[in-house]
CSV table of C-alpha atoms and ligand atoms in Angstrom, one decimal:
chain,number,residue,atom,x,y,z
A,24,MET,CA,-41.1,-4.4,0.8
A,25,ASN,CA,-38.0,-3.2,-0.3
A,26,VAL,CA,-34.7,-4.7,-1.3
A,27,ASP,CA,-32.6,-5.1,1.9
A,28,ASN,CA,-30.8,-8.4,3.6
A,29,ASN,CA,-32.1,-11.5,3.5
A,30,ARG,CA,-34.2,-11.4,0.3
A,31,VAL,CA,-34.6,-12.5,-3.1
A,32,VAL,CA,-34.4,-9.6,-5.3
A,33,SER,CA,-34.9,-10.1,-9.0
A,34,ILE,CA,-33.7,-7.1,-11.5
A,35,THR,CA,-34.0,-6.9,-14.6
A,36,PHE,CA,-30.8,-5.1,-16.2
A,37,THR,CA,-29.1,-3.7,-18.7
A,38,LEU,CA,-25.0,-3.1,-19.2
A,39,THR,CA,-22.8,-1.1,-20.4
A,40,ASP,CA,-19.1,-0.3,-20.7
A,41,GLY,CA,-17.7,3.2,-21.1
A,42,ASP,CA,-18.3,3.5,-24.9
A,43,GLY,CA,-22.3,2.8,-24.9
A,44,LYS,CA,-21.8,-0.9,-26.1
A,45,THR,CA,-23.5,-4.0,-24.5
A,46,LEU,CA,-21.9,-6.2,-22.4
A,47,ASP,CA,-24.8,-8.0,-20.9
A,48,ALA,CA,-28.7,-8.1,-20.6
A,49,THR,CA,-31.3,-9.9,-19.2
A,50,GLN,CA,-33.7,-10.6,-21.3
A,51,SER,CA,-37.7,-9.0,-20.3
A,52,ASP,CA,-38.9,-12.6,-19.1
A,53,LYS,CA,-36.2,-13.9,-17.7
A,54,PRO,CA,-34.8,-11.4,-14.1
A,55,LEU,CA,-31.5,-12.0,-12.6
A,56,ASP,CA,-32.5,-13.8,-8.8
A,57,TYR,CA,-30.3,-12.8,-6.3
A,58,LEU,CA,-30.1,-13.0,-2.1
A,59,HIS,CA,-29.4,-9.5,-1.2
A,60,GLY,CA,-26.8,-9.5,1.7
A,61,ALA,CA,-24.6,-12.2,0.0
A,62,GLU,CA,-22.3,-10.6,-1.9
A,63,THR,CA,-23.3,-12.9,-4.7
A,64,LEU,CA,-23.7,-9.0,-6.9
A,65,LEU,CA,-20.6,-6.7,-7.0
A,66,PRO,CA,-21.5,-4.7,-3.4
A,67,ALA,CA,-21.5,-1.0,-5.5
A,68,LEU,CA,-24.9,-2.7,-7.5
A,69,GLU,CA,-26.0,-4.2,-3.7
A,70,ARG,CA,-25.3,-0.7,-2.5
A,71,ALA,CA,-27.7,1.3,-5.3
A,72,LEU,CA,-29.8,-1.3,-5.1
A,73,GLU,CA,-30.7,-1.0,-1.6
A,74,GLY,CA,-33.9,-0.1,0.0
A,75,LYS,CA,-36.0,0.4,-3.9
A,76,ALA,CA,-39.3,-0.8,-3.9
A,77,VAL,CA,-41.0,-2.7,-7.0
A,78,GLY,CA,-41.1,-1.1,-10.9
A,79,GLU,CA,-38.1,1.4,-9.1
A,80,SER,CA,-35.3,1.5,-10.9
A,81,CYS,CA,-31.7,3.2,-11.0
A,82,LYS,CA,-28.6,3.8,-13.1
A,83,VAL,CA,-25.0,2.5,-11.4
A,84,THR,CA,-22.2,3.7,-12.9
A,85,ILE,CA,-19.2,1.4,-11.2
A,86,PRO,CA,-15.3,2.1,-11.9
A,87,PRO,CA,-13.0,-0.8,-12.4
A,88,GLN,CA,-12.0,-0.2,-9.2
A,89,GLU,CA,-15.1,-1.4,-8.1
A,90,GLY,CA,-15.6,-3.9,-10.3
A,91,PHE,CA,-13.6,-6.1,-11.9
A,92,GLY,CA,-10.1,-4.8,-10.7
A,93,GLU,CA,-7.8,-2.4,-12.9
A,94,ILE,CA,-6.3,-4.4,-15.8
A,95,ASN,CA,-2.7,-5.6,-14.4
A,96,PRO,CA,-0.1,-5.5,-17.2
A,97,GLU,CA,1.9,-8.9,-15.4
A,98,LEU,CA,-1.2,-11.2,-16.3
A,99,ILE,CA,-0.4,-10.0,-20.0
A,100,GLN,CA,2.1,-12.3,-21.1
A,101,ASN,CA,4.3,-14.9,-23.5
A,102,VAL,CA,3.9,-18.2,-23.6
A,103,PRO,CA,5.5,-20.9,-25.7
A,104,ALA,CA,2.9,-22.7,-28.4
A,105,ALA,CA,4.3,-25.4,-26.8
A,106,ALA,CA,2.3,-24.8,-23.5
A,107,PHE,CA,-1.0,-25.4,-25.6
A,108,GLN,CA,-0.7,-29.3,-25.5
A,109,GLY,CA,-3.0,-31.1,-27.0
A,110,VAL,CA,-4.5,-28.0,-29.2
A,111,ASP,CA,-3.9,-28.0,-33.1
A,112,ARG,CA,-4.1,-24.8,-33.8
A,113,ILE,CA,-4.1,-22.1,-31.6
A,114,GLU,CA,-5.8,-18.3,-32.9
A,115,PRO,CA,-6.4,-15.1,-31.5
A,116,GLY,CA,-9.8,-15.4,-29.5
A,117,MET,CA,-9.4,-18.7,-28.2
A,118,ALA,CA,-10.1,-18.8,-24.1
A,119,PHE,CA,-8.8,-21.6,-22.2
A,120,GLU,CA,-8.9,-22.4,-18.8
A,121,ALA,CA,-5.4,-22.8,-16.2
A,122,LYS,CA,-4.9,-23.0,-13.0
A,123,GLY,CA,-3.9,-20.2,-11.4
A,124,PRO,CA,-1.0,-20.0,-9.0
A,125,SER,CA,-2.9,-20.2,-5.9
A,126,GLY,CA,-4.6,-23.3,-7.7
A,127,GLU,CA,-7.9,-21.2,-8.7
A,128,VAL,CA,-9.2,-21.9,-12.5
A,129,GLU,CA,-8.5,-18.9,-14.5
A,130,ARG,CA,-10.1,-17.5,-17.8
A,131,VAL,CA,-6.9,-17.3,-20.2
A,132,LEU,CA,-7.7,-15.1,-23.2
A,133,VAL,CA,-5.5,-15.8,-26.6
A,134,GLU,CA,-4.8,-12.1,-27.3
A,135,ALA,CA,-2.6,-12.3,-30.4
A,136,VAL,CA,-0.2,-14.8,-31.9
A,137,GLU,CA,3.4,-14.7,-33.3
A,138,GLY,CA,5.6,-17.7,-34.1
A,139,ASP,CA,5.7,-20.3,-31.6
A,140,GLN,CA,5.0,-17.3,-29.3
A,141,VAL,CA,1.4,-16.3,-27.6
A,142,LEU,CA,0.4,-14.2,-26.6
A,143,ILE,CA,-2.0,-14.5,-23.6
A,144,ASN,CA,-4.4,-12.3,-21.0
A,145,ALA,CA,-5.5,-13.8,-17.9
A,146,ASN,CA,-7.0,-10.3,-16.9
A,147,HIS,CA,-11.1,-10.9,-16.2
A,148,PRO,CA,-12.7,-9.7,-19.5
A,149,LEU,CA,-14.4,-6.8,-17.8
A,150,ALA,CA,-11.3,-5.9,-16.5
A,151,GLY,CA,-10.2,-1.7,-16.7
A,152,VAL,CA,-14.1,-1.5,-17.7
A,153,THR,CA,-16.0,1.1,-16.4
A,154,LEU,CA,-19.5,-0.5,-15.1
A,155,ASN,CA,-22.3,1.0,-16.4
A,156,PHE,CA,-26.0,-0.6,-15.0
A,157,ASP,CA,-28.9,0.3,-15.6
A,158,VAL,CA,-31.2,-1.7,-13.0
A,159,THR,CA,-34.8,-2.2,-12.4
A,160,VAL,CA,-36.3,-4.3,-9.2
A,161,VAL,CA,-39.4,-6.5,-11.2
A,162,ALA,CA,-40.3,-9.0,-7.5
A,163,ILE,CA,-38.8,-8.9,-4.2
A,164,ARG,CA,-39.5,-12.0,-1.6
A,165,GLU,CA,-37.9,-12.8,1.9
A,166,ALA,CA,-35.5,-15.7,1.3
A,167,ASP,CA,-36.5,-19.1,3.4
A,168,GLU,CA,-33.8,-20.2,5.3
A,169,ALA,CA,-32.1,-22.8,3.7
A,170,GLU,CA,-31.3,-20.4,1.0
A,171,ILE,CA,-29.4,-18.1,3.6
A,172,ALA,CA,-28.1,-21.1,5.1
A,173,HIS,CA,-26.3,-21.3,1.7
A,174,GLY,CA,-25.9,-17.5,0.4
A,175,HIS,CA,-27.9,-18.6,-2.6
A,176,VAL,CA,-31.7,-18.1,-4.3
A,177,HIS,CA,-33.5,-21.4,-4.4
B,204,LIG,ZN1,-28.5,-24.4,-1.6
């Protein structure tokens, strides 16, 4: 059996950035299961896995524009510390969830604190990052009807 639409594929992977730093990796005994063709993985990664058989590996380099986008400077801005109600102490590296302009929840990272001004960054943490996936297919099975209807693995 090969990786194809409407099949549940189990993969192990290591994700490194352009400098070779490991960003994410599956535990060897805990592969990631996904429904192929349901757009749950990055499209460039699904394309690379298409047609692979169990045991096959591939290396995929995904540039930011096909990954999580380029860094948008407009999403990096100063806000008054008073905007963080109920937070005793705001420090660089803290992450908050905020409602975006269209109501979606976005993650906001505190980059710096200067007096009563807080520099926040609402870019995706992987924006601007080249993603290097080293992926191995460890299992493939047909998805059942409910999984296909729901668009995810049960
Ligand atoms: Zn479901």
